[in-house]
Amino acid sequence: MLPAPGTPRVLALATLVNTVGNGAYLACGALFLTRSAGLTPAELALALSVSAGAGVLLTTPLGYVIDRAGPRTSQITALLALAVTCAAVAFVRDLATFVPLACLIAVGDAVVKAANGAMTASAVPPAERIRTRAFLRSTNNAGIALGTLVAGAALLADTRAAYLAVLFGNSVTCLAAALIITRAAPARSTRAPIGGPRMVALRDRPFLAFAALDGLVAALFNYMLTLALPLWLVARTDAPAALVSVVLLVNTVGCITLQVRATRGMQTLADAPPAIFRAALLVAASCVLFASTDAAPTWLVVVLALTAAAVHVLGELRLAGASFVVVFDLAREWAHGQYQAVYQTGRQIGNMIAPPLLTALVIGWGVPGWLGLAGIFAAAGLIAPRIIRSAMTTRDQHSMIQSGHSRASTMGFGFPPSG
C-alpha cells in the first residue's frame, strides 16, 4: 500500500502535495484568467499555445542541466520557481503579463516531472524503479483529484478572493513540495564518458521514435475521456451529461488503485513489447465500444460507456507501466535527466496534436472516426514493440563495442598512463 521507505516515500509525498495544488489550479485557472484577470478566451488559448511551444523547445535542453546539476537540486529549484510564478499569476492584467508566466509554468512543470523521473532512476535501486514510478503516477492522479475537489469551493463562490486563495494555495504547495524533496537522499552521481556527445538522448533514434509515439498515444487516451467523449455523448446520444463524470470517476479510481498492480510482471525491457501490444488492443476495443453508443437507447449507452471506461483504464495502466520500463531501461545511467526530458517533450507534442485530431475524427466523422482511432491504437501496438526491439539491438551492439574497448585498454592498446 506504500512505496518503499526513504526516497520513494519522499517523492510520493512531495508529488501528492504538489499535485493537490496543481489540480486546484487546473480547475480554476481558466475561469480566474477570463472572469477576473480580464483575458478573453482567445487570448487565453494563444497564451497556452505559446507556453506549450516553449515547453517543447526548452524541456530537452534542461534535461541536460538536470544531469549536470543533479535531479534533486533541479527539482527543488523548479518547484521554488513555480511557487513564485504561480503567485505572480494573481497580478495578471493582460495578455502581455500572462504569456511569460504561462511559459515559465509550462517549462517548470516539465522540469519537475523530468527531474522526478531522473531522481527515481538514480536514487532508487533498479529493482524498485518501476514500482516506485507506478506509485508516483497513482499519487499524481490522487493529488489532481483531491485538488479538483478543493477547487469546488472556489468555483461555487465564483469570486476573485476565492480564486486568489487557490492561486496562493498552489504556490504554498510548491514550496512545501520543495521542502519535502530536501529530505530525499542525494542521487548517485554517474559521470558522462569523456569526449562523448552532450545531448546523447537526441542522438538515440529508437528512443526518439518511442517518445514521439508514446506521447501521441498517451495524449489520445487522455483526451478521449475529457474531450472527445463529452462532445460525442451530447451530440450523438440521449444519455445524461452526468455520465461523463461517472466515466471519469471510473478512470480516476482505476488509476489511483490499480496502477501499481498493473506494473507487475514488467521488470525488464523484454517485458514491454508484449505488454504494449495487448494494452493497445484494449484501448482500441474501448474505442469500438464508445462507437457502439451511437443512437443507442439510453440504458445501453450507459452500459456500453461504463464497460468501455473499464476496458480503457486497464489498457491505459498497462501502457503507462510499459513506458516506465522503456524509459528507465533505454536511458544511459549518466543521462536519465535527458531521457526523461525527451520523454516529457514527446508528451507535450502529443498534447498539441491530440485535441484537433480527436475532434476531427470523433465529431467530424462519427462512428468511422472512432474506428479510425481504434486503428491508430492498434497500429501503435504493432509499431512500438518493433521500435523497442530495435533499441534493444542497438544497446547490445553498443555494449559489445564498449566491452571491446575495455578489453583493448586492459591489454595495453588503450595506452593507459604508466605508474
Tab-separated table of C-alpha atoms in Angstrom:
chain	number	residue	atom	x	y	z
A	1	MET	CA	0.000	0.000	0.000
A	2	LEU	CA	3.014	2.302	0.353
A	3	PRO	CA	6.222	2.803	-1.614
A	4	ALA	CA	9.482	1.668	-0.068
A	5	PRO	CA	10.844	3.747	2.848
A	6	GLY	CA	13.299	6.503	2.086
A	7	THR	CA	13.442	8.365	-1.205
A	8	PRO	CA	10.395	6.608	-2.769
A	9	ARG	CA	8.144	7.775	0.070
A	10	VAL	CA	9.635	11.266	-0.004
A	11	LEU	CA	8.936	11.513	-3.742
A	12	ALA	CA	5.397	10.198	-3.274
A	13	LEU	CA	4.607	12.714	-0.514
A	14	ALA	CA	6.079	15.611	-2.492
A	15	THR	CA	4.107	14.549	-5.564
A	16	LEU	CA	0.858	14.375	-3.585
A	17	VAL	CA	1.347	17.808	-2.032
A	18	ASN	CA	2.347	19.418	-5.331
A	19	THR	CA	-0.436	17.889	-7.415
A	20	VAL	CA	-3.177	18.889	-4.956
A	21	GLY	CA	-2.241	22.497	-5.701
A	22	ASN	CA	-1.927	21.761	-9.421
A	23	GLY	CA	-5.347	20.109	-9.529
A	24	ALA	CA	-6.993	23.085	-7.874
A	25	TYR	CA	-5.270	25.499	-10.262
A	26	LEU	CA	-6.246	23.453	-13.321
A	27	ALA	CA	-9.882	23.547	-12.248
A	28	CYS	CA	-9.955	27.293	-11.528
A	29	GLY	CA	-7.189	28.871	-13.602
A	30	ALA	CA	-9.123	29.438	-16.815
A	31	LEU	CA	-12.083	30.994	-15.002
A	32	PHE	CA	-9.844	33.289	-12.946
A	33	LEU	CA	-7.971	34.492	-16.010
A	34	THR	CA	-11.093	35.155	-18.073
A	35	ARG	CA	-13.547	36.326	-15.391
A	36	SER	CA	-11.213	38.210	-13.064
A	37	ALA	CA	-7.911	38.954	-14.809
A	38	GLY	CA	-9.582	40.270	-17.963
A	39	LEU	CA	-8.239	37.915	-20.636
A	40	THR	CA	-10.510	36.841	-23.466
A	41	PRO	CA	-10.871	33.109	-24.245
A	42	ALA	CA	-8.922	33.673	-27.487
A	43	GLU	CA	-6.081	35.372	-25.588
A	44	LEU	CA	-6.001	32.537	-23.057
A	45	ALA	CA	-5.821	29.936	-25.833
A	46	LEU	CA	-2.998	31.869	-27.520
A	47	ALA	CA	-1.006	32.091	-24.283
A	48	LEU	CA	-1.399	28.377	-23.616
A	49	SER	CA	-0.283	27.558	-27.168
A	50	VAL	CA	2.811	29.739	-26.797
A	51	SER	CA	3.610	28.147	-23.439
A	52	ALA	CA	3.254	24.668	-24.939
A	53	GLY	CA	5.728	25.642	-27.642
A	54	ALA	CA	8.153	26.939	-25.014
A	55	GLY	CA	7.901	23.609	-23.206
A	56	VAL	CA	8.675	21.676	-26.378
A	57	LEU	CA	11.720	23.842	-27.148
A	58	LEU	CA	13.251	24.084	-23.671
A	59	THR	CA	12.453	20.834	-21.841
A	60	THR	CA	15.066	18.638	-23.547
A	61	PRO	CA	17.993	21.097	-23.137
A	62	LEU	CA	17.020	21.488	-19.486
A	63	GLY	CA	17.260	17.696	-19.169
A	64	TYR	CA	20.984	18.099	-19.752
A	65	VAL	CA	21.048	20.653	-16.929
A	66	ILE	CA	19.251	18.154	-14.674
A	67	ASP	CA	22.032	15.610	-15.275
A	68	ARG	CA	24.753	18.148	-14.533
A	69	ALA	CA	23.164	19.867	-11.516
A	70	GLY	CA	21.563	16.714	-10.126
A	71	PRO	CA	17.861	15.784	-10.178
A	72	ARG	CA	17.220	16.681	-6.536
A	73	THR	CA	18.684	20.184	-6.871
A	74	SER	CA	16.917	20.678	-10.202
A	75	GLN	CA	13.539	19.613	-8.821
A	76	ILE	CA	13.834	21.860	-5.768
A	77	THR	CA	14.880	24.818	-7.930
A	78	ALA	CA	11.998	24.265	-10.363
A	79	LEU	CA	9.468	23.991	-7.531
A	80	LEU	CA	10.707	27.215	-5.951
A	81	ALA	CA	10.481	28.982	-9.307
A	82	LEU	CA	6.953	27.634	-9.767
A	83	ALA	CA	5.966	28.892	-6.312
A	84	VAL	CA	6.923	32.443	-7.287
A	85	THR	CA	5.404	32.171	-10.767
A	86	CYS	CA	2.067	30.758	-9.589
A	87	ALA	CA	1.740	33.553	-7.045
A	88	ALA	CA	2.558	36.108	-9.762
A	89	VAL	CA	-0.437	34.920	-11.812
A	90	ALA	CA	-2.602	36.717	-9.237
A	91	PHE	CA	-1.321	40.026	-10.642
A	92	VAL	CA	-2.030	39.300	-14.316
A	93	ARG	CA	-3.969	42.082	-16.017
A	94	ASP	CA	-3.443	41.441	-19.733
A	95	LEU	CA	-2.019	39.011	-22.289
A	96	ALA	CA	1.463	40.550	-22.185
A	97	THR	CA	1.876	39.816	-18.475
A	98	PHE	CA	0.413	36.303	-18.658
A	99	VAL	CA	2.383	34.871	-21.606
A	100	PRO	CA	5.803	34.824	-19.883
A	101	LEU	CA	4.265	33.403	-16.718
A	102	ALA	CA	2.468	30.696	-18.698
A	103	CYS	CA	5.760	29.768	-20.373
A	104	LEU	CA	7.545	29.575	-17.021
A	105	ILE	CA	4.783	27.376	-15.587
A	106	ALA	CA	4.850	25.015	-18.577
A	107	VAL	CA	8.641	24.679	-18.551
A	108	GLY	CA	8.860	24.462	-14.762
A	109	ASP	CA	6.236	21.743	-14.600
A	110	ALA	CA	8.069	19.742	-17.279
A	111	VAL	CA	11.367	20.101	-15.391
A	112	VAL	CA	9.743	18.896	-12.167
A	113	LYS	CA	8.417	15.799	-13.934
A	114	ALA	CA	11.701	15.072	-15.712
A	115	ALA	CA	13.746	15.606	-12.542
A	116	ASN	CA	11.326	13.415	-10.613
A	117	GLY	CA	11.836	10.587	-13.097
A	118	ALA	CA	15.605	11.072	-13.103
A	119	MET	CA	15.620	11.081	-9.305
A	120	THR	CA	13.698	7.819	-9.262
A	121	ALA	CA	16.245	6.307	-11.658
A	122	SER	CA	19.334	7.477	-9.811
A	123	ALA	CA	18.269	7.340	-6.147
A	124	VAL	CA	16.106	4.205	-6.164
A	125	PRO	CA	17.550	0.697	-6.665
A	126	PRO	CA	16.813	-0.665	-10.186
A	127	ALA	CA	14.578	-3.416	-8.779
A	128	GLU	CA	12.309	-0.762	-7.188
A	129	ARG	CA	12.185	1.765	-10.032
A	130	ILE	CA	9.073	0.547	-11.824
A	131	ARG	CA	7.088	0.026	-8.623
A	132	THR	CA	8.121	3.460	-7.364
A	133	ARG	CA	7.196	5.106	-10.656
A	134	ALA	CA	3.818	3.365	-10.547
A	135	PHE	CA	3.213	4.711	-7.035
A	136	LEU	CA	4.111	8.202	-8.223
A	137	ARG	CA	1.633	8.032	-11.112
A	138	SER	CA	-1.049	6.768	-8.761
A	139	THR	CA	-0.228	9.540	-6.291
A	140	ASN	CA	-0.274	12.116	-9.086
A	141	ASN	CA	-3.806	11.120	-10.047
A	142	ALA	CA	-4.914	11.122	-6.409
A	143	GLY	CA	-3.479	14.610	-5.892
A	144	ILE	CA	-5.165	16.010	-9.003
A	145	ALA	CA	-8.489	14.508	-7.896
A	146	LEU	CA	-8.171	15.983	-4.399
A	147	GLY	CA	-7.194	19.355	-5.825
A	148	THR	CA	-10.224	19.339	-8.095
A	149	LEU	CA	-12.448	18.694	-5.089
A	150	VAL	CA	-10.782	21.538	-3.172
A	151	ALA	CA	-11.387	23.835	-6.135
A	152	GLY	CA	-15.100	23.096	-5.921
A	153	ALA	CA	-15.478	25.597	-3.087
A	154	ALA	CA	-13.816	28.344	-5.129
A	155	LEU	CA	-15.953	27.514	-8.161
A	156	LEU	CA	-19.120	27.691	-6.078
A	157	ALA	CA	-18.107	31.054	-4.605
A	158	ASP	CA	-17.003	32.358	-8.036
A	159	THR	CA	-15.299	35.415	-6.544
A	160	ARG	CA	-11.869	36.900	-7.100
A	161	ALA	CA	-10.951	36.273	-3.460
A	162	ALA	CA	-11.786	32.564	-3.791
A	163	TYR	CA	-9.727	32.219	-6.965
A	164	LEU	CA	-6.788	34.057	-5.362
A	165	ALA	CA	-6.917	31.591	-2.479
A	166	VAL	CA	-6.454	28.780	-4.993
A	167	LEU	CA	-3.547	30.561	-6.715
A	168	PHE	CA	-1.688	31.275	-3.486
A	169	GLY	CA	-2.531	27.806	-2.198
A	170	ASN	CA	-0.887	26.320	-5.279
A	171	SER	CA	2.175	28.435	-4.584
A	172	VAL	CA	2.287	27.144	-0.997
A	173	THR	CA	2.081	23.512	-2.150
A	174	CYS	CA	5.065	24.118	-4.469
A	175	LEU	CA	7.074	25.465	-1.536
A	176	ALA	CA	6.015	22.547	0.656
A	177	ALA	CA	6.945	20.014	-2.029
A	178	ALA	CA	10.386	21.625	-2.410
A	179	LEU	CA	10.905	21.374	1.351
A	180	ILE	CA	9.896	17.701	1.321
A	181	ILE	CA	12.316	16.907	-1.519
A	182	THR	CA	15.218	18.183	0.614
A	183	ARG	CA	14.691	15.094	2.791
A	184	ALA	CA	15.423	12.741	-0.112
A	185	ALA	CA	18.787	11.005	-0.301
A	186	PRO	CA	21.249	12.511	-2.807
A	187	ALA	CA	21.192	10.778	-6.171
A	188	ARG	CA	24.103	8.631	-7.234
A	189	SER	CA	26.466	10.641	-9.414
A	190	THR	CA	27.463	8.986	-12.689
A	191	ARG	CA	29.872	10.861	-14.908
A	192	ALA	CA	29.335	11.060	-18.633
A	193	PRO	CA	32.025	9.432	-20.831
A	194	ILE	CA	34.804	11.837	-21.721
A	195	GLY	CA	34.639	13.066	-25.294
A	196	GLY	CA	31.129	11.772	-25.952
A	197	PRO	CA	28.183	13.843	-27.213
A	198	ARG	CA	26.492	16.012	-24.618
A	199	MET	CA	22.906	15.621	-25.834
A	200	VAL	CA	23.057	11.852	-26.209
A	201	ALA	CA	19.279	11.411	-25.936
A	202	LEU	CA	18.749	13.464	-29.097
A	203	ARG	CA	21.033	11.051	-30.983
A	204	ASP	CA	19.132	7.984	-29.801
A	205	ARG	CA	16.798	7.478	-32.755
A	206	PRO	CA	14.877	4.472	-31.401
A	207	PHE	CA	14.187	6.328	-28.157
A	208	LEU	CA	13.135	9.476	-30.015
A	209	ALA	CA	10.722	7.398	-32.078
A	210	PHE	CA	9.307	5.732	-28.964
A	211	ALA	CA	8.946	9.055	-27.111
A	212	ALA	CA	7.060	10.594	-30.043
A	213	LEU	CA	4.744	7.603	-30.495
A	214	ASP	CA	4.138	7.140	-26.770
A	215	GLY	CA	3.457	10.864	-26.364
A	216	LEU	CA	0.782	10.774	-29.063
A	217	VAL	CA	-0.816	7.590	-27.712
A	218	ALA	CA	-0.889	8.939	-24.141
A	219	ALA	CA	-2.430	12.231	-25.261
A	220	LEU	CA	-5.068	10.399	-27.301
A	221	PHE	CA	-6.186	8.103	-24.489
A	222	ASN	CA	-6.264	11.023	-22.051
A	223	TYR	CA	-8.239	13.407	-24.273
A	224	MET	CA	-10.579	10.590	-25.324
A	225	LEU	CA	-12.345	10.837	-21.990
A	226	THR	CA	-12.015	14.547	-21.271
A	227	LEU	CA	-12.666	15.969	-24.755
A	228	ALA	CA	-13.965	13.513	-27.343
A	229	LEU	CA	-16.375	11.526	-25.160
A	230	PRO	CA	-18.267	14.514	-23.665
A	231	LEU	CA	-18.744	16.052	-27.121
A	232	TRP	CA	-19.815	12.685	-28.526
A	233	LEU	CA	-22.350	11.875	-25.819
A	234	VAL	CA	-24.008	15.279	-26.125
A	235	ALA	CA	-24.134	15.222	-29.923
A	236	ARG	CA	-24.956	11.573	-30.683
A	237	THR	CA	-26.778	10.103	-27.662
A	238	ASP	CA	-29.591	10.929	-25.259
A	239	ALA	CA	-27.554	9.942	-22.193
A	240	PRO	CA	-27.411	12.434	-19.307
A	241	ALA	CA	-24.353	14.681	-19.192
A	242	ALA	CA	-23.568	13.279	-15.733
A	243	LEU	CA	-22.469	10.056	-17.455
A	244	VAL	CA	-19.234	11.836	-18.383
A	245	SER	CA	-18.472	12.401	-14.705
A	246	VAL	CA	-19.133	8.732	-13.926
A	247	VAL	CA	-16.802	7.614	-16.734
A	248	LEU	CA	-14.068	9.957	-15.461
A	249	LEU	CA	-14.625	8.639	-11.936
A	250	VAL	CA	-14.093	5.067	-13.155
A	251	ASN	CA	-10.851	6.163	-14.801
A	252	THR	CA	-9.627	8.134	-11.789
A	253	VAL	CA	-10.358	5.384	-9.270
A	254	GLY	CA	-8.711	2.816	-11.535
A	255	CYS	CA	-5.582	4.919	-11.995
A	256	ILE	CA	-5.277	5.513	-8.253
A	257	THR	CA	-5.924	1.975	-7.053
A	258	LEU	CA	-4.634	-0.297	-9.833
A	259	GLN	CA	-1.515	1.357	-11.298
A	260	VAL	CA	0.959	-0.475	-9.047
A	261	ARG	CA	-0.757	-3.814	-9.637
A	262	ALA	CA	-0.769	-3.157	-13.386
A	263	THR	CA	3.049	-2.999	-13.479
A	264	ARG	CA	3.525	-6.469	-12.014
A	265	GLY	CA	5.463	-8.704	-14.370
A	266	MET	CA	7.146	-5.750	-16.092
A	267	GLN	CA	10.710	-5.510	-14.859
A	268	THR	CA	12.948	-5.602	-17.938
A	269	LEU	CA	12.864	-4.135	-21.424
A	270	ALA	CA	11.913	-7.513	-22.876
A	271	ASP	CA	8.646	-7.412	-20.901
A	272	ALA	CA	7.478	-4.180	-22.537
A	273	PRO	CA	6.661	-5.185	-26.174
A	274	PRO	CA	4.008	-7.834	-25.410
A	275	ALA	CA	2.507	-5.640	-22.674
A	276	ILE	CA	2.209	-2.675	-25.052
A	277	PHE	CA	0.656	-4.816	-27.796
A	278	ARG	CA	-2.069	-6.215	-25.552
A	279	ALA	CA	-2.709	-2.874	-23.817
A	280	ALA	CA	-3.043	-1.006	-27.118
A	281	LEU	CA	-5.639	-3.544	-28.270
A	282	LEU	CA	-7.595	-2.949	-25.049
A	283	VAL	CA	-7.726	0.806	-25.677
A	284	ALA	CA	-8.685	0.125	-29.302
A	285	ALA	CA	-11.523	-2.105	-28.061
A	286	SER	CA	-12.757	0.735	-25.831
A	287	CYS	CA	-12.990	2.959	-28.931
A	288	VAL	CA	-15.208	0.364	-30.621
A	289	LEU	CA	-17.424	0.230	-27.530
A	290	PHE	CA	-17.748	4.020	-27.438
A	291	ALA	CA	-18.645	3.992	-31.133
A	292	SER	CA	-21.394	1.466	-30.401
A	293	THR	CA	-23.248	4.030	-28.281
A	294	ASP	CA	-24.304	5.921	-31.433
A	295	ALA	CA	-28.103	6.321	-31.423
A	296	ALA	CA	-28.440	3.506	-28.861
A	297	PRO	CA	-31.101	3.504	-26.124
A	298	THR	CA	-30.073	5.409	-23.023
A	299	TRP	CA	-29.721	2.315	-20.841
A	300	LEU	CA	-27.468	0.677	-23.444
A	301	VAL	CA	-25.382	3.848	-23.791
A	302	VAL	CA	-24.741	3.772	-20.027
A	303	VAL	CA	-23.769	0.075	-20.081
A	304	LEU	CA	-21.507	0.434	-23.120
A	305	ALA	CA	-19.843	3.634	-21.840
A	306	LEU	CA	-19.054	2.179	-18.416
A	307	THR	CA	-17.769	-1.052	-19.971
A	308	ALA	CA	-15.616	0.978	-22.352
A	309	ALA	CA	-14.299	3.051	-19.437
A	310	ALA	CA	-13.242	-0.109	-17.568
A	311	VAL	CA	-11.541	-1.582	-20.646
A	312	HIS	CA	-9.907	1.781	-21.397
A	313	VAL	CA	-8.379	2.182	-17.944
A	314	LEU	CA	-6.938	-1.344	-17.966
A	315	GLY	CA	-5.226	-0.627	-21.254
A	316	GLU	CA	-4.067	2.810	-20.085
A	317	LEU	CA	-2.482	1.398	-16.925
A	318	ARG	CA	-0.573	-1.302	-18.800
A	319	LEU	CA	0.616	1.184	-21.420
A	320	ALA	CA	1.839	3.531	-18.690
A	321	GLY	CA	3.637	0.720	-16.851
A	322	ALA	CA	5.370	-0.457	-20.024
A	323	SER	CA	6.506	3.084	-20.815
A	324	PHE	CA	8.140	3.308	-17.367
A	325	VAL	CA	10.230	0.238	-18.189
A	326	VAL	CA	11.245	1.534	-21.612
A	327	VAL	CA	12.288	4.992	-20.416
A	328	PHE	CA	14.339	3.689	-17.488
A	329	ASP	CA	15.999	0.823	-19.351
A	330	LEU	CA	16.860	2.677	-22.564
A	331	ALA	CA	18.416	5.648	-20.764
A	332	ARG	CA	22.171	5.831	-20.218
A	333	GLU	CA	22.874	5.741	-16.500
A	334	TRP	CA	24.574	9.132	-16.680
A	335	ALA	CA	21.793	10.783	-18.738
A	336	HIS	CA	18.478	9.961	-17.073
A	337	GLY	CA	17.619	13.659	-16.937
A	338	GLN	CA	17.982	13.972	-20.702
A	339	TYR	CA	15.926	10.878	-21.413
A	340	GLN	CA	13.188	11.873	-19.010
A	341	ALA	CA	13.110	15.346	-20.584
A	342	VAL	CA	12.832	13.925	-24.116
A	343	TYR	CA	10.038	11.678	-22.861
A	344	GLN	CA	8.221	14.724	-21.438
A	345	THR	CA	8.742	16.562	-24.733
A	346	GLY	CA	7.045	13.687	-26.532
A	347	ARG	CA	4.096	14.067	-24.168
A	348	GLN	CA	3.973	17.812	-24.833
A	349	ILE	CA	3.941	17.325	-28.608
A	350	GLY	CA	1.228	14.711	-28.235
A	351	ASN	CA	-0.854	17.134	-26.181
A	352	MET	CA	-0.633	19.651	-29.028
A	353	ILE	CA	-1.698	17.155	-31.706
A	354	ALA	CA	-4.362	15.105	-29.918
A	355	PRO	CA	-7.188	17.671	-29.364
A	356	PRO	CA	-7.630	18.725	-33.024
A	357	LEU	CA	-7.076	15.148	-34.231
A	358	LEU	CA	-9.702	13.722	-31.877
A	359	THR	CA	-12.187	16.450	-32.691
A	360	ALA	CA	-11.771	15.843	-36.421
A	361	LEU	CA	-12.133	12.073	-36.044
A	362	VAL	CA	-14.912	11.711	-33.482
A	363	ILE	CA	-17.015	14.799	-34.109
A	364	GLY	CA	-16.231	15.189	-37.800
A	365	TRP	CA	-16.540	11.544	-38.878
A	366	GLY	CA	-18.648	9.961	-36.136
A	367	VAL	CA	-18.558	6.163	-35.903
A	368	PRO	CA	-15.901	5.803	-38.668
A	369	GLY	CA	-13.790	8.290	-36.682
A	370	TRP	CA	-13.983	6.115	-33.548
A	371	LEU	CA	-12.998	3.091	-35.638
A	372	GLY	CA	-10.143	5.073	-37.165
A	373	LEU	CA	-8.990	5.975	-33.652
A	374	ALA	CA	-9.116	2.282	-32.741
A	375	GLY	CA	-6.935	1.637	-35.781
A	376	ILE	CA	-4.392	4.198	-34.576
A	377	PHE	CA	-4.090	2.450	-31.208
A	378	ALA	CA	-3.834	-0.979	-32.840
A	379	ALA	CA	-1.118	0.307	-35.200
A	380	ALA	CA	0.769	1.804	-32.254
A	381	GLY	CA	0.560	-1.587	-30.537
A	382	LEU	CA	2.326	-3.110	-33.542
A	383	ILE	CA	4.868	-0.356	-34.155
A	384	ALA	CA	6.040	0.342	-30.577
A	385	PRO	CA	7.317	-3.223	-29.969
A	386	ARG	CA	9.349	-3.005	-33.199
A	387	ILE	CA	10.909	0.259	-32.019
A	388	ILE	CA	11.752	-1.256	-28.637
A	389	ARG	CA	13.328	-4.361	-30.183
A	390	SER	CA	15.367	-2.120	-32.489
A	391	ALA	CA	16.543	-0.184	-29.449
A	392	MET	CA	17.473	-3.436	-27.691
A	393	THR	CA	19.606	-4.450	-30.694
A	394	THR	CA	21.296	-1.059	-30.719
A	395	ARG	CA	22.028	-1.348	-26.986
A	396	ASP	CA	23.521	-4.830	-27.429
A	397	GLN	CA	25.804	-3.580	-30.206
A	398	HIS	CA	26.854	-0.589	-28.104
A	399	SER	CA	27.613	-2.865	-25.150
A	400	MET	CA	29.783	-5.109	-27.351
A	401	ILE	CA	31.745	-2.111	-28.621
A	402	GLN	CA	32.234	-0.795	-25.100
A	403	SER	CA	33.315	-4.242	-23.927
A	404	GLY	CA	35.803	-4.432	-26.777
A	405	HIS	CA	37.250	-1.049	-25.866
A	406	SER	CA	37.603	-2.145	-22.244
A	407	ARG	CA	39.460	-5.329	-23.217
A	408	ALA	CA	41.739	-3.375	-25.534
A	409	SER	CA	42.553	-0.948	-22.750
A	410	THR	CA	43.342	-3.838	-20.390
A	411	MET	CA	45.703	-5.376	-22.942
A	412	GLY	CA	47.588	-2.125	-23.352
A	413	PHE	CA	46.048	-0.938	-26.590
A	414	GLY	CA	44.378	1.950	-24.810
A	415	PHE	CA	47.789	3.415	-23.823
A	416	PRO	CA	46.911	3.959	-20.154
A	417	PRO	CA	49.297	6.264	-18.290
A	418	SER	CA	52.148	4.433	-16.632
A	419	GLY	CA	52.782	4.473	-12.911
